[in-house]
Structures are given as structure tokens and as C-alpha cells.
Coordinates of C-alpha atoms in Angstrom, one line a residue:
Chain A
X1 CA 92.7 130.6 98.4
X2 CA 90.7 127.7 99.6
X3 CA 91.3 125.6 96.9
X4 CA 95.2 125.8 96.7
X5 CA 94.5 125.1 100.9
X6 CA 93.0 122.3 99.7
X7 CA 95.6 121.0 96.6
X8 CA 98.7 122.1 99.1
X9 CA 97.6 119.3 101.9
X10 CA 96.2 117.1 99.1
X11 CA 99.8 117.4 97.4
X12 CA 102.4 115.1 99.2
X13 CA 100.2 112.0 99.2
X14 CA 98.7 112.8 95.5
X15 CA 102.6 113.2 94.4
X16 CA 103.6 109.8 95.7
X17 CA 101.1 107.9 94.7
X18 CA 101.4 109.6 91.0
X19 CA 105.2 109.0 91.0
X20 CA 105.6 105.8 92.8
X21 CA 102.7 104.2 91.8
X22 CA 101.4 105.4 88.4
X23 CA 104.4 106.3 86.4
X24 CA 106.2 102.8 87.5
X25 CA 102.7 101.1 86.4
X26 CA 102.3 102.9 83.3
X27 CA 106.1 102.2 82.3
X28 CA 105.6 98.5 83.1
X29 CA 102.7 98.3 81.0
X30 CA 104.6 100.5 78.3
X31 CA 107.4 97.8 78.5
X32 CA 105.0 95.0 77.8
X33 CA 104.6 96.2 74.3
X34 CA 107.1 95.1 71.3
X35 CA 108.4 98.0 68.9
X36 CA 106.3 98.4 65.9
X37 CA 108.3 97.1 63.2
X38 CA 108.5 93.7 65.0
X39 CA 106.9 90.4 64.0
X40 CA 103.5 90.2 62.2
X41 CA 101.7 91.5 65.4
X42 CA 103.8 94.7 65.7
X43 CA 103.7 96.3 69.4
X44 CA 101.1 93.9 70.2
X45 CA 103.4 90.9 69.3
X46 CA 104.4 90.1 73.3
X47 CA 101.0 89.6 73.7
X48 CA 100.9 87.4 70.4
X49 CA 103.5 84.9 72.1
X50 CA 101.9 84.9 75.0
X51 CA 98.7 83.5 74.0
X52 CA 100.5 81.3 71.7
X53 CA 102.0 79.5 73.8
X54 CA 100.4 76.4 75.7
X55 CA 102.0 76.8 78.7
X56 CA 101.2 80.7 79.3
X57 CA 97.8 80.6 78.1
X58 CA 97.4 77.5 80.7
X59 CA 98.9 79.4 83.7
X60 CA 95.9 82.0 82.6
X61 CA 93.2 79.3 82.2
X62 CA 93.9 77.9 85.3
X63 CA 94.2 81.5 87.3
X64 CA 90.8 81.7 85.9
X65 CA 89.6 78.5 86.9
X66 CA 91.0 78.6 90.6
X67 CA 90.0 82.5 91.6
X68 CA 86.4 81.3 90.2
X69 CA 86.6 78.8 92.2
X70 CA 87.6 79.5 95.4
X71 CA 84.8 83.0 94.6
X72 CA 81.7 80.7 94.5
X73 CA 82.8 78.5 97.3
X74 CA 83.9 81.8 99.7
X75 CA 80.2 83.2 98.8
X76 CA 78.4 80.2 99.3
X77 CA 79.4 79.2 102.6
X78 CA 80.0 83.0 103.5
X79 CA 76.3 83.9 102.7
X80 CA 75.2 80.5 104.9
X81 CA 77.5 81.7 107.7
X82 CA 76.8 85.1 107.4
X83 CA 73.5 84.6 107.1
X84 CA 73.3 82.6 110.5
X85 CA 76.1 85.1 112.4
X86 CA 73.8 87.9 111.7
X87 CA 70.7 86.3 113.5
X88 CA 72.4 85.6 116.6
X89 CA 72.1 87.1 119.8
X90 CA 74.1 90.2 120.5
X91 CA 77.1 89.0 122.5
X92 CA 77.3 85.7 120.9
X93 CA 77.5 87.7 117.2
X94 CA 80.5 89.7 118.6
X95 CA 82.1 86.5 119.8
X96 CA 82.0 84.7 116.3
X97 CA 82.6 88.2 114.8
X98 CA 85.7 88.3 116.4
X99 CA 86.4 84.7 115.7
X100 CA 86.6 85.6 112.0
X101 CA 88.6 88.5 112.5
X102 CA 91.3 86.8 113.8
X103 CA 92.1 84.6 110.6
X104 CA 91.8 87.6 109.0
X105 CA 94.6 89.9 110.6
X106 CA 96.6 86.4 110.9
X107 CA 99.1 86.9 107.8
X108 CA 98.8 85.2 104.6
X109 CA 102.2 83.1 104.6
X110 CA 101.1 81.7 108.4
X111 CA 97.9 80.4 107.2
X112 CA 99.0 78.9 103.9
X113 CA 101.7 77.0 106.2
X114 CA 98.3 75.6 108.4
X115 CA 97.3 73.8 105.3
X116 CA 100.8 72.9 104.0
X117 CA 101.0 71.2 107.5
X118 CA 97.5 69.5 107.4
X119 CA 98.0 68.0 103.3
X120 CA 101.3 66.8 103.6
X121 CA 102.4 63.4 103.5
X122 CA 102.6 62.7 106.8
X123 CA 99.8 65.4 107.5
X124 CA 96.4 65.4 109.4
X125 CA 94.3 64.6 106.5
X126 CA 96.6 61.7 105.5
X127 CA 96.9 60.2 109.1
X128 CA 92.8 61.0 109.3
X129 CA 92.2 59.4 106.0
X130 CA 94.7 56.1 107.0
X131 CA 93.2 55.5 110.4
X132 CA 89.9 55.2 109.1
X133 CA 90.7 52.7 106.3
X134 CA 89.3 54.8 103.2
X135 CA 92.9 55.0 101.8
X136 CA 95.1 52.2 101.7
X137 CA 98.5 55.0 101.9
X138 CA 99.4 58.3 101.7
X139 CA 97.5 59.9 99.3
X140 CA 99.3 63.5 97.3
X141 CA 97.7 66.3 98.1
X142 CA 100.4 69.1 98.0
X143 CA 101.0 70.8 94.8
X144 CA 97.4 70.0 93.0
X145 CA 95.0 72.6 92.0
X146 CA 92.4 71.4 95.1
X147 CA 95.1 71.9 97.4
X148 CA 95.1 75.6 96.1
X149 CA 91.6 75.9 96.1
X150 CA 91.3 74.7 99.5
X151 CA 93.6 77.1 101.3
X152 CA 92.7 80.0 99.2
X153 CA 89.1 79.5 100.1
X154 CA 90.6 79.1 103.9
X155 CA 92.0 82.8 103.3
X156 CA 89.2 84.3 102.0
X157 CA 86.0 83.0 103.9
X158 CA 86.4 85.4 106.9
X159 CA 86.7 88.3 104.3
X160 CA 83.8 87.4 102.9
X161 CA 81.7 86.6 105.9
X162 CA 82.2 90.3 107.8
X163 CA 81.7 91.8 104.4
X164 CA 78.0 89.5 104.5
X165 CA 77.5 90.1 108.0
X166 CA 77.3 94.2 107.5
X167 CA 75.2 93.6 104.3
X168 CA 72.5 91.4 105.3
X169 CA 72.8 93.6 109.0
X170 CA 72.0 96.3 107.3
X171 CA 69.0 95.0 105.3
X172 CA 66.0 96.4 107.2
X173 CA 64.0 94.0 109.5
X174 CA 60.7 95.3 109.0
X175 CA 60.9 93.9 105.2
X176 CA 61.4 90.4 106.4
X177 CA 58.4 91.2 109.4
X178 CA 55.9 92.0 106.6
X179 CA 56.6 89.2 104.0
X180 CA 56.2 87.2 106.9
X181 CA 52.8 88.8 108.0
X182 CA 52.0 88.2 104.9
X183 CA 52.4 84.5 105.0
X184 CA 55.8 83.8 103.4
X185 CA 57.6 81.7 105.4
X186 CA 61.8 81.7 106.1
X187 CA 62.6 79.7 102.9
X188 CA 60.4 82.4 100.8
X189 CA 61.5 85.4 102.9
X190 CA 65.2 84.6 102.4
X191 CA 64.6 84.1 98.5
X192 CA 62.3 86.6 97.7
X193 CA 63.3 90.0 100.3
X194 CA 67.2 88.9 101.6
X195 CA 68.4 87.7 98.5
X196 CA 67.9 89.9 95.9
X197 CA 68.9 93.0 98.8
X198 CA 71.6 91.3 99.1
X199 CA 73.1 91.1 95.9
X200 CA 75.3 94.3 95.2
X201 CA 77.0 93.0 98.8
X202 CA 77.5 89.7 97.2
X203 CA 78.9 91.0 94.1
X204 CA 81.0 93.5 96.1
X205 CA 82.3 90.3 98.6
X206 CA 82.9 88.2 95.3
X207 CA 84.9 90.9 93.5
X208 CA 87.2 91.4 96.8
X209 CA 87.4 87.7 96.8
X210 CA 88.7 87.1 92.5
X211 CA 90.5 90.2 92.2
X212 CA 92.6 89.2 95.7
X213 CA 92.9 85.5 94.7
X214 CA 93.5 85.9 91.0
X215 CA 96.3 88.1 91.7
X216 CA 97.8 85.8 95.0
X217 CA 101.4 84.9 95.6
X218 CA 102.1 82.8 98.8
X219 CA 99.5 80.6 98.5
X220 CA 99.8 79.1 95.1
X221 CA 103.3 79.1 95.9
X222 CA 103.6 77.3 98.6
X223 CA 100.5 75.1 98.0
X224 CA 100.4 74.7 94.3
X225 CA 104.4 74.9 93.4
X226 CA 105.9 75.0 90.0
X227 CA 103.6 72.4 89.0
X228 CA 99.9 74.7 89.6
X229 CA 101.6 77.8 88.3
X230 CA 99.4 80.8 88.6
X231 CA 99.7 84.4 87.0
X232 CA 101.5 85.7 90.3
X233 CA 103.5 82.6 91.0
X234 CA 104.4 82.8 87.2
X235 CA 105.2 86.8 87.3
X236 CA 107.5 86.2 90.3
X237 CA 109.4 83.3 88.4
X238 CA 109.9 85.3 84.3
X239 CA 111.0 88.3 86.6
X240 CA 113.3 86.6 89.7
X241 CA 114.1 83.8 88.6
X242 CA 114.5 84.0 85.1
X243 CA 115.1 87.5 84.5
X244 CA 112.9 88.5 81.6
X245 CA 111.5 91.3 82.4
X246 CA 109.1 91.9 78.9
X247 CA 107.7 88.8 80.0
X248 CA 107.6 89.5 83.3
X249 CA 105.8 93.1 82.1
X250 CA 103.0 91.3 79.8
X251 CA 102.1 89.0 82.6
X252 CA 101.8 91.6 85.0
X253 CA 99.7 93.7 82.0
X254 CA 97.3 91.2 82.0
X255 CA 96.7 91.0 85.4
X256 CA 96.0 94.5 86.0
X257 CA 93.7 94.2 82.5
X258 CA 91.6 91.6 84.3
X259 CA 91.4 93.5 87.7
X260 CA 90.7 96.4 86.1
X261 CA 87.9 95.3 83.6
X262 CA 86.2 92.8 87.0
X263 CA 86.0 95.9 88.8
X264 CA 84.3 97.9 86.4
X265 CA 81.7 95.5 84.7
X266 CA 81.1 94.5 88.3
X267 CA 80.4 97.9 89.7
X268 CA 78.1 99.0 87.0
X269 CA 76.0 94.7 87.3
X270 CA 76.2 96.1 91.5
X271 CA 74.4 99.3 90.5
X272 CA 72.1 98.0 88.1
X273 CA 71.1 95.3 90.1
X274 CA 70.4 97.0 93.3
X275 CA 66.9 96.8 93.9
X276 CA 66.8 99.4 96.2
X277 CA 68.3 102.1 93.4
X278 CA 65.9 104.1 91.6
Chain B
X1 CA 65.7 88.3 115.6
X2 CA 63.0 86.1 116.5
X3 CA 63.0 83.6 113.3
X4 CA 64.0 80.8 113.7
X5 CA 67.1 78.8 112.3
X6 CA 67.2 76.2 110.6
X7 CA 69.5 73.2 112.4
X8 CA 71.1 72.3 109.5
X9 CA 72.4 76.0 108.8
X10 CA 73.8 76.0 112.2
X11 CA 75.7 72.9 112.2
X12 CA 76.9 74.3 108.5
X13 CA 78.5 77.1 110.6
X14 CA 79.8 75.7 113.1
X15 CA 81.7 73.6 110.6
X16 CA 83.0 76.7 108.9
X17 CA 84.3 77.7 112.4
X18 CA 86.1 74.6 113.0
X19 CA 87.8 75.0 109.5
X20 CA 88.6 78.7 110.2
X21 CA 90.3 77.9 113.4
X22 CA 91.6 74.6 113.6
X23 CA 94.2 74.9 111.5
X24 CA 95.7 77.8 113.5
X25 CA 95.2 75.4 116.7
X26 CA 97.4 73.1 115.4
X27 CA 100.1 75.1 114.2
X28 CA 100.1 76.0 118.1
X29 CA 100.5 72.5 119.0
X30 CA 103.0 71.6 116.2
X31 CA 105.4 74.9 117.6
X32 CA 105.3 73.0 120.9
X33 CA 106.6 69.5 118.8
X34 CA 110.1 68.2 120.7
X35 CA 110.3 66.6 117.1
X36 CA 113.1 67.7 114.0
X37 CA 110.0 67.6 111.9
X38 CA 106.5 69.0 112.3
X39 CA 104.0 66.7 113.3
X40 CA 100.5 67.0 115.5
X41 CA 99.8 65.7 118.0
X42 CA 103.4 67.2 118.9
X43 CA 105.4 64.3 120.3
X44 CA 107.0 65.9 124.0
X45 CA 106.8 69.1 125.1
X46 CA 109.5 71.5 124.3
X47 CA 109.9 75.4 123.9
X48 CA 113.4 74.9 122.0
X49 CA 111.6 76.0 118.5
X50 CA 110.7 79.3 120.2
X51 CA 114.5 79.1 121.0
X52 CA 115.5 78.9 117.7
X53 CA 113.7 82.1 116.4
X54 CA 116.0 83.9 118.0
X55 CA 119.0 81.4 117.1
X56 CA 118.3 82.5 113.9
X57 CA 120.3 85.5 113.3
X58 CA 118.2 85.5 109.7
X59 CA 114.6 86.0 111.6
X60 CA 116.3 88.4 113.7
X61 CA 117.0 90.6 111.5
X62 CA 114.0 90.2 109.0
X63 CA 112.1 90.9 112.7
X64 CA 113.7 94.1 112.7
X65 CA 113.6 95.0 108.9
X66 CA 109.9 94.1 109.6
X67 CA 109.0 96.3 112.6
X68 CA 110.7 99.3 110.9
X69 CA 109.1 99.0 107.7
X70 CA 105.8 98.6 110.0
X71 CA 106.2 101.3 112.1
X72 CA 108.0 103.6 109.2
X73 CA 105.7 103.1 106.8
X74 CA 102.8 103.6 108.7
X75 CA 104.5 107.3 110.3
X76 CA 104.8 108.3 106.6
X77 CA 101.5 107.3 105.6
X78 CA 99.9 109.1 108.6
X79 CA 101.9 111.9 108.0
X80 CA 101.2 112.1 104.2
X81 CA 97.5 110.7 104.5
X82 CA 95.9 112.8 107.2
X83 CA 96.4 115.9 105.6
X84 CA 94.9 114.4 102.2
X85 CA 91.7 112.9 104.0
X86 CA 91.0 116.4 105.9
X87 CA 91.5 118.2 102.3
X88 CA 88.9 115.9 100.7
X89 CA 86.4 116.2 103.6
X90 CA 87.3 119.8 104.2
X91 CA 87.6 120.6 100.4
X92 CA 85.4 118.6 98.5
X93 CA 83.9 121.3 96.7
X94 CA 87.3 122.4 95.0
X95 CA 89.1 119.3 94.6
X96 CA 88.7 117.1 91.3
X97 CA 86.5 114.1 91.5
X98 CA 89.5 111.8 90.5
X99 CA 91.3 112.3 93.4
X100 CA 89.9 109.9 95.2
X101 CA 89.8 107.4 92.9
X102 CA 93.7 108.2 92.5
X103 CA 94.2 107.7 96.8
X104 CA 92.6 104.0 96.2
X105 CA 94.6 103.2 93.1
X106 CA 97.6 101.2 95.5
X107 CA 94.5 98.6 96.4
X108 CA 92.8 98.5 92.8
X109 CA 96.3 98.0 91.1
X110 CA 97.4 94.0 92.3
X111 CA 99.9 94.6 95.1
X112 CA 102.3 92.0 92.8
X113 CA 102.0 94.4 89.7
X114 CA 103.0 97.0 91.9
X115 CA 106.1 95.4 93.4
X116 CA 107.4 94.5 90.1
X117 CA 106.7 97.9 89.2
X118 CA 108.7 99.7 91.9
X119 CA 111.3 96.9 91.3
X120 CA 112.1 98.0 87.8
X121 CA 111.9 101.8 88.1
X122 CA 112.8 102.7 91.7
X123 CA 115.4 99.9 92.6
X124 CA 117.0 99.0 89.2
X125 CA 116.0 102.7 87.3
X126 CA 116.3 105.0 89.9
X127 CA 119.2 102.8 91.8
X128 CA 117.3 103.3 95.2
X129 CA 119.1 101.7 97.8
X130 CA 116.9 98.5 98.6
X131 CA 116.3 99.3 102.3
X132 CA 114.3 102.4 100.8
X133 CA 112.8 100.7 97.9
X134 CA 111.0 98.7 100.2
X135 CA 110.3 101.5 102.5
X136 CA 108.7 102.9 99.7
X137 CA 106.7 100.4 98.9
X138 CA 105.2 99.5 102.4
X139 CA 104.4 103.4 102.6
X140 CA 102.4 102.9 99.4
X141 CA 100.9 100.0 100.4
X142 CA 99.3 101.8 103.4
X143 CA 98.0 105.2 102.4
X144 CA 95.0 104.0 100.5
X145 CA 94.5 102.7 103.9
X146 CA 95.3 105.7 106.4
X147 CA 93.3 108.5 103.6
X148 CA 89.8 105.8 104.0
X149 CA 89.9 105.3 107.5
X150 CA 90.7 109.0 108.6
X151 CA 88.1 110.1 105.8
X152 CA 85.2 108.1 107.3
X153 CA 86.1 109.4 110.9
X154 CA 86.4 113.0 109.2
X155 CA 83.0 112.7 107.5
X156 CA 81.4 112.4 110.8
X157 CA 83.1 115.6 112.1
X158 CA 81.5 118.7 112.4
X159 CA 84.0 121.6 110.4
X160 CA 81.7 124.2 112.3
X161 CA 83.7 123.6 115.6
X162 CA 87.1 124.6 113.6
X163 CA 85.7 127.8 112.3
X164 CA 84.2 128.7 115.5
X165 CA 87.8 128.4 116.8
X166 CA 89.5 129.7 113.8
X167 CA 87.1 133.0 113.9
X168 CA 87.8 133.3 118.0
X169 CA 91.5 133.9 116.7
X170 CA 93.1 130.3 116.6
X171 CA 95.7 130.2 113.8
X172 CA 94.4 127.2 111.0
X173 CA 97.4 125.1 112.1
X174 CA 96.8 125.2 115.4
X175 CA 93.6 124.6 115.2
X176 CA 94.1 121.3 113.4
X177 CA 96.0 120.2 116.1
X178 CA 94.4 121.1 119.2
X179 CA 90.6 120.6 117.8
X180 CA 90.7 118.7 114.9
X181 CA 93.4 115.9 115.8
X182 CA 92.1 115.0 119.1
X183 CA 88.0 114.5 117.6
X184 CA 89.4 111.8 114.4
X185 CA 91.8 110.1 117.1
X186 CA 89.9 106.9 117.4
X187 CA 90.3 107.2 113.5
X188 CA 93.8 107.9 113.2
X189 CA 94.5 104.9 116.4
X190 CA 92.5 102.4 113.4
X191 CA 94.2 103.6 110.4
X192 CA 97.2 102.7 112.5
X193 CA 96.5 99.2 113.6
X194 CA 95.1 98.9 110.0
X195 CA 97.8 99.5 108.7
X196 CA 100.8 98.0 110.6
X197 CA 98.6 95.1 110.3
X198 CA 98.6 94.8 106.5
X199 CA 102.6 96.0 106.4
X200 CA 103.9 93.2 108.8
X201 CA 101.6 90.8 106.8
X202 CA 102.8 92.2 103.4
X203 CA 104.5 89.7 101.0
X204 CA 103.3 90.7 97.3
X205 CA 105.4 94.1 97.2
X206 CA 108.2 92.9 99.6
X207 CA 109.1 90.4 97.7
X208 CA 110.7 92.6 94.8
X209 CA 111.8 94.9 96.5
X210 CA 114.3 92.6 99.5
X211 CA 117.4 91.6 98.7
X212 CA 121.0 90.8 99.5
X213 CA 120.9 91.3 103.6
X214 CA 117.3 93.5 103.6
X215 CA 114.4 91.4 103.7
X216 CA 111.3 91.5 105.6
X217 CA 109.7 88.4 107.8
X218 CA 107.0 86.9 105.9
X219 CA 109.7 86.5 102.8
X220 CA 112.1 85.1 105.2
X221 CA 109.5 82.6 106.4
X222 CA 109.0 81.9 102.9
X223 CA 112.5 81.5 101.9
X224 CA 112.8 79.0 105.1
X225 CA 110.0 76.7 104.4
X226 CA 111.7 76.1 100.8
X227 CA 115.0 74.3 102.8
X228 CA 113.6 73.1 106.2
X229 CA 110.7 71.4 107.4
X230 CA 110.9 72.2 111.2
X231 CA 108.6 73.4 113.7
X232 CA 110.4 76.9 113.6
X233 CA 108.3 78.0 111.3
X234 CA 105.2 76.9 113.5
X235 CA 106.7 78.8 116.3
X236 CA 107.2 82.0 114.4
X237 CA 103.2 81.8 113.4
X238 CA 102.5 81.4 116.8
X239 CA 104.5 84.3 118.1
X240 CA 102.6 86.1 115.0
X241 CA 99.6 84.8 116.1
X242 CA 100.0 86.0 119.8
X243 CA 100.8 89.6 118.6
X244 CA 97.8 89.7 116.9
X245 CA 95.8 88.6 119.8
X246 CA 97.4 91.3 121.8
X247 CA 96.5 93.9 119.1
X248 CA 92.7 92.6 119.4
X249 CA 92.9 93.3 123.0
X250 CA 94.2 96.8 122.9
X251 CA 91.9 97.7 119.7
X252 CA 88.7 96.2 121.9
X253 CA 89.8 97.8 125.1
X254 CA 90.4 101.2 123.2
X255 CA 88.2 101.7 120.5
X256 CA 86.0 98.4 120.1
X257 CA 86.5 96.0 117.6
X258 CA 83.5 96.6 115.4
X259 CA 86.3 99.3 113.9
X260 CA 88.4 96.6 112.5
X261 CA 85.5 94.2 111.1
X262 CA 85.1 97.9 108.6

């Protein structure tokens, strides 16, 4: 009785999400595959021409190269941030708490504009960099991997420092109280008791952070064009614009193989490495 | 906390601040351009960009495509959600372990991936009307959502006030409704916000699933800044930007903010 209760309310929402969600995933990935007989690679022979060719295996390298990226710069100057946000007094805390918020529930498409706005030619960093003499002209920033890296990291730094914020908060003060009793100073307290406490929030921040930007649309898009191609950008393109949809289906296969794999190898590191786990 | 900072660390911050929010400061001052083109400092002082939003008989209807799909979505993922998140609270005990992974599945799977997905099979398989398609997908989108937020303010509930009622004679459904509902409201008020939030900001899953005459804002904004270069766009962010702000004031003067920071 109570457990058909519990399957009849559980139903509706466990229905759509396995028809809408699962069966159309699993039939895309089942679409990326060739028919046996084909090729020297047989069903794996999409994949095959994928990798073989410079341009695809590119658009992967530099997916790669840019969510990495823009993952150690959001945690660095997260941590830092966070770090500092945390120790503040109460209602100043909330202010700059609510201050990163904002960014945050700002869409993705508005904030990617911002920086389309500031690199341009005849943008703020241009007119900045002329009036001060240390370029001669314009200088093009638009549509080059910094430019993605820049406004990516833009996106993703107040993710990362109210995910910081609640970790380090939640690392208990009377660690830190004894080290320091004991003589370690900030520098040594930070290193040797926040740090390491830290780390499954870090490595929870930083998979948000890859998985979200490795998988991004607008930005690279409008920031990065045909020319910085990444796996999203280059999904949208073989399927809307160019209408192959096995290509389209391998491209979005590898994605979700990459997302899937981060979030696993990176929950077991999170669990092993948590000092606090027995 | 007592320690001390160190200067440096601070001044680090406050330049992370200024990068956080200056950009969105200029976009207000570029909306406010009497200029063709967008430039800051805005040259004059004109509202006619704000104008133009509604000129624009393209961003009026993506507005509306928008706030349905918002407000749509978001009613069908309450309605589908809530029920799930009180059956895993309520029924841990009988339900399989994989259920919860499956309600988190529309965040672990890339929103893109997903919109191609529902592209292929319910719009071009299926022959699903596109204004649905896209329903569908923005009511996916959200339930991972609606079943985490209602679940944490669920797990914090006390079941033992429902049976108390339910032995004193209250019929199950009632009950729900009359104790149950109004002790998760704060909850169900957050998965809301929560959600509208990431529906109106969505662009990963819309963009598969608009076409011919049915698209949603942020596409439209997209599809705008590929032929024009005015400050329309600017004045559209800011109107965005000014909803939002009125969303933090009714989430802080309802149910504090430090529900959204989550």
C-alpha cells in the first residue's frame, strides 16, 4: 500500500523525465553509431572520422583547453574572494553576497553582450588601451580564444564564489583558533587546516564550473564565432545549420561522455580526498 | 572572525567586484546612448531604445513566448515535482535508490545534448507542434530544480504532524493541502523563483526547439545581435536586469535571500 502511495506520486515526474529525457538521449546516442558492416571501424566508424579529422579533433582540443581554463582561473580568484567574503563582518558579507548573486540570476546572453560591448573595436578596452598610449590602434580582441576565456570566467566566478563562501563558512572556527594557539600563523593556518578542508568544495565548485563551460553555447558564440568553434557552438552548427544530424549526434555523444566521466572520477577524488571522511 | 586580512587579498577582491559589476553598469549607460551604435560613455540622453523594445513586434512576441514558457513550465514542474519530492521524503524506505539520481539527470545531461535530443525525437519524430516542444523542454529543464528545492524544505518537516492529522480523521489529500503545503511554502515560493529564473534565462534547449514564429527572448536577442549593433539590445538587458532586481527584492522581503545563494 505505501509503497504504490509512494511510486503513484513519484510517477508523473519519473515518466517525463524517462520519456522526454532518457529515451531521446539514449536514441541520440544510438544514432551516433554507424551500422556494423560499415568502414574498417564498423559502428564505431563516426567516431573514427571524427577523430580523424583536424578540424573536429581541434574544436575538442580547444573545448578542453578553454573549460580548463576558465576552471583554474574561476577557482583561483573564487577561493581568494571567497576566502575574504567569508571573514567579513555580518551585514557587509550579505551585501557582497548579494552582489554576486545578481550576476548570477542576470542571464547568460546579457552578460556575454557586457563583454562583446567592452572588446570591440571601438570598445572600452580599446578606447582604455589608446588613451593611454600602450597601443598605437585598435587592437582585435573579438573572436580569439582569450576573448572566450575572459567572459566565460566573467560567468562563472559568482558561481564559484557562493559555492566557496558556504564551504569555507562551514569549516569549523575552532580548528583555525587551535592551530593558531598553537603558534601557526594565517599563512600556515590557511595552508595546513582551510585548505585541505576545503578541497571536496573546490573540486565540487570546479566540476560545476568545466562541465557548465565545456558544454556553453552563447558565449563562445558570440565571443569566440566561427573562428573559436567549441563542441556546443560546433553541435549547434552540423545540426542547424548544416543539417547532419549523425554528426550532430557524435558531437553531442561526446559531450555527454566527457560530462559524465568528470562527474564520476571527480566525485569518487571529492570523497577520497575529504579529510574529514573516515 | 577576528584574523586579520591581509591588504593585498582585499584589494584582490574588490577588483573581482569591479569586474563582476562593471560590465553590467555599462550596459546601463550604453541603453541610455542617443547614438545608432553602442558606445559608453553614451553620447546624449535618450529613452528611444527602450522605445524600440516595444517597436519591435519580434521582442514582443519572444516577451510573451518567454513569460509563458516561464510561468508554464514552472506550473507543470510544481505540479509534477512536489508530489515526487514528498514521495521521496515521505517514502524513502520503499522507493529505489536510483530515483533520485534519475530526478537530477536534466542537470547532469548538458542542457545542449538535451535540446538536440528533444529536437530530433519530439519535434521532428513525434511531429510535436513547436510551441509544445519547447514547452516541454523548459518543463524539463526545471523539475530537477522544483524535486531539490521542495526536498530540502521537506527533509526538515516533521511527517508526525500529518499522521497526527491523518489519525484525528483528515483524509491523506486533504491533509497535504491544509498541513503539509502551507509548512514547505517558503520552499515551493524558492523552487519557483528558482526556476522562472533559469526558464527566462534558458538558451541551450530553446534554441532547438524555436522556430518559424515561436521563439523565446534570449534566442531572439541572439538572432538580433547577429544583424544590428544598436543599443536595443542594451536596453533589453537592462529591462532584464531591473526584473531581476525586483525578484531580489521580493525574495529578500519574503523569504531572505540566503535561499537563492543555495
Amino acid at each position: 500500500m505505501k509503497r504504490l502511495a509512494g511510486w503513484m506520486l513519484a510517477s508523473p515526474a519519473t515518466l517525463a523525465i524517462t520519456f522526454l529525457l532518457v529515451i531521446p538521449v539514449a536514441i541520440t546516442v544510438g544514432l551516433s553509431f554507424g551500422s556494423p558492416g560499415q568502414g574498417d571501424w564498423g559502428i564505431v566508424q563516426p567516431y573514427a572520422d571524427f577523430f580523424a579529422s583536424g578540424f573536429r579533433r581541434n574544436v575538442l582540443w580547444r573545448t578542453f583547453t578553454v573549460a580548463g581554463w576558465v576552471t583554474v582561473i574561476s577557482l583561483a580568484a573564487g577561493l581568494a574572494t571567497a576566502y575574504v567574503v567569508a571573514r567579513c563582518p555580518p551585514w557587509m558579507k550579505s551585501t557582497l553576497i548579494v552582489l554576486a548573486v545578481f550576476p548570477l540570476l542576470t542571464g547568460v546572453v546579457v552578460r556575454s553582450f557586457a563583454w562583446l560591448v567592452l572588446l570591440g573595436r571601438e570598445g572600452m578596452v580599446n578606447q582604455v588601451l589608446q588613451a593611454t598610449g600602450l597601443t598605437d590602434g585598435p587592437v582585435a580582441m573579438l573572436y580569439t580564444q582569450g576573448a572566450v576565456i575572459v567572459a566565460m570566467v566573467y560567468i562563472f566566478v559568482p558561481l564559484m564564489v557562493l559555492v566557496l563562501v558556504g564551504v569555507l563558512e562551514n569549516i569549523p572556527e575552532d580548528l583555525l583558533q587551535a592551530s593558531s594557539s598553537l603558534g601557526a600563523g594565517p599563512v600556515a593556518g590557511f595552508f595546513q587546516i582551510t585548505l585541505p578542508l576545503a578541497v571536496p568544495g573546490l573540486i565540487v565548485g570546479a566540476v560545476l564550473v568545466f562541465t557548465a563551460s565545456f558544454t556553453s553555447y552563447a558565449t563562445p558564440h558570440l565571443l569566440g564565432g566561427t573562428r573559436q568553434m567549441m563542441m556546443g557552438t560546433f553541435l549547434q552548427q552540423r545540426a542547424l545549420v548544416a543539417f547532419d544530424w549523425p554528426g550532430a549526434a557524435v558531437v553531442a555523444a561526446i559531450m555527454l561522455a566527457v560530462i559524465v566521466a568528470t562527474v564520476l572520477v571527480m566525485t569518487r577524488v571529492a570523497r577520497r580526498l575529504n579529510p574529514m571522511a573516515t | 572572525m577576528a584574523t586579520r586580512i591581509h591588504p593585498l587579498l582585499i584589494l584582490f577582491t574588490v577588483l573581482v567586484y569591479v569586474f563582476l559589476l562593471g560590465p553590467l553598469i555599462i550596459i546601463f549607460g550604453a541603453s541610455l546612448s542617443d547614438t545608432t551604435y553602442l558606445t559608453f560613455p553614451p553620447q546624449g540622453l535618450s529613452f528611444r531604445w527602450f522605445q524600440n523594445i516595444w517597436d519591435i513586434s519580434a521582442f514582443r512576441r519572444t516577451i510573451v513566448t518567454s513569460l509563458q514558457m516561464a510561468f508554464l513550465g514552472t506550473g507543470i514542474a510544481l505540479i509534477v515535482g512536489i508530489p515526487a519530492a514528498y514521495a521521496l521524503n515521505r517514502y524513502r524506505v520503499t522507493l529505489p535508490g536510483w530515483l533520485s539520481t534519475l530526478f537530477v539527470l536534466p542537470i547532469l545531461v548538458p542542457e545542449i545534448v538535451i535540446g538536440f535530443s528533444l529536437l530530433r525525437s519530439v519535434t521532428v519524430q513525434a511531429g510535436v507542434p513547436v510551441w509544445y516542444a519547447l514547452l516541454i523542454g523548459h518543463t524539463l529543464l526545471v523539475i530537477p530544480y522544483v524535486i531539490r528545492v521542495v526536498s530540502a524544505s521537506l527533509a526538515s518537516f516533521d511527517f508526525s504532524i500529518e499522521e497526527a492529522a491523518i489519525s484525528l480523521g483528515s483524509p491523506p489529500a486533504r491533509t497535504f493541502f491544509t498541513i503539509v503545503l502551507p509548512n514547505i511554502r517558503s520552499g515551493v515560493i524558492a523552487a519557483f523563483i528558482l526556476s522562472f529564473i533559469t526558464s527566462i534565462n534558458d538558451v541551450s534547449v530553446s534554441l532547438f526547439l524555436t522556430g518559424p514564429g515561436v521563439s523565446t527572448l534570449p534566442i531572439q536577442l541572439l538572432a538580433h545581435m547577429e544583424q544590428f549593433f544598436d543599443p536595443t539590445i542594451a536596453s533589453v538587458s537592462v529591462v532584464l536586469m531591473l526584473l531581476t532586481i525586483l525578484v531580489m527584492i521580493i525574495v529578500e522581503r519574503t523569504l531572505g535571500l540566503a535561499i537563492v545563494a543555495k
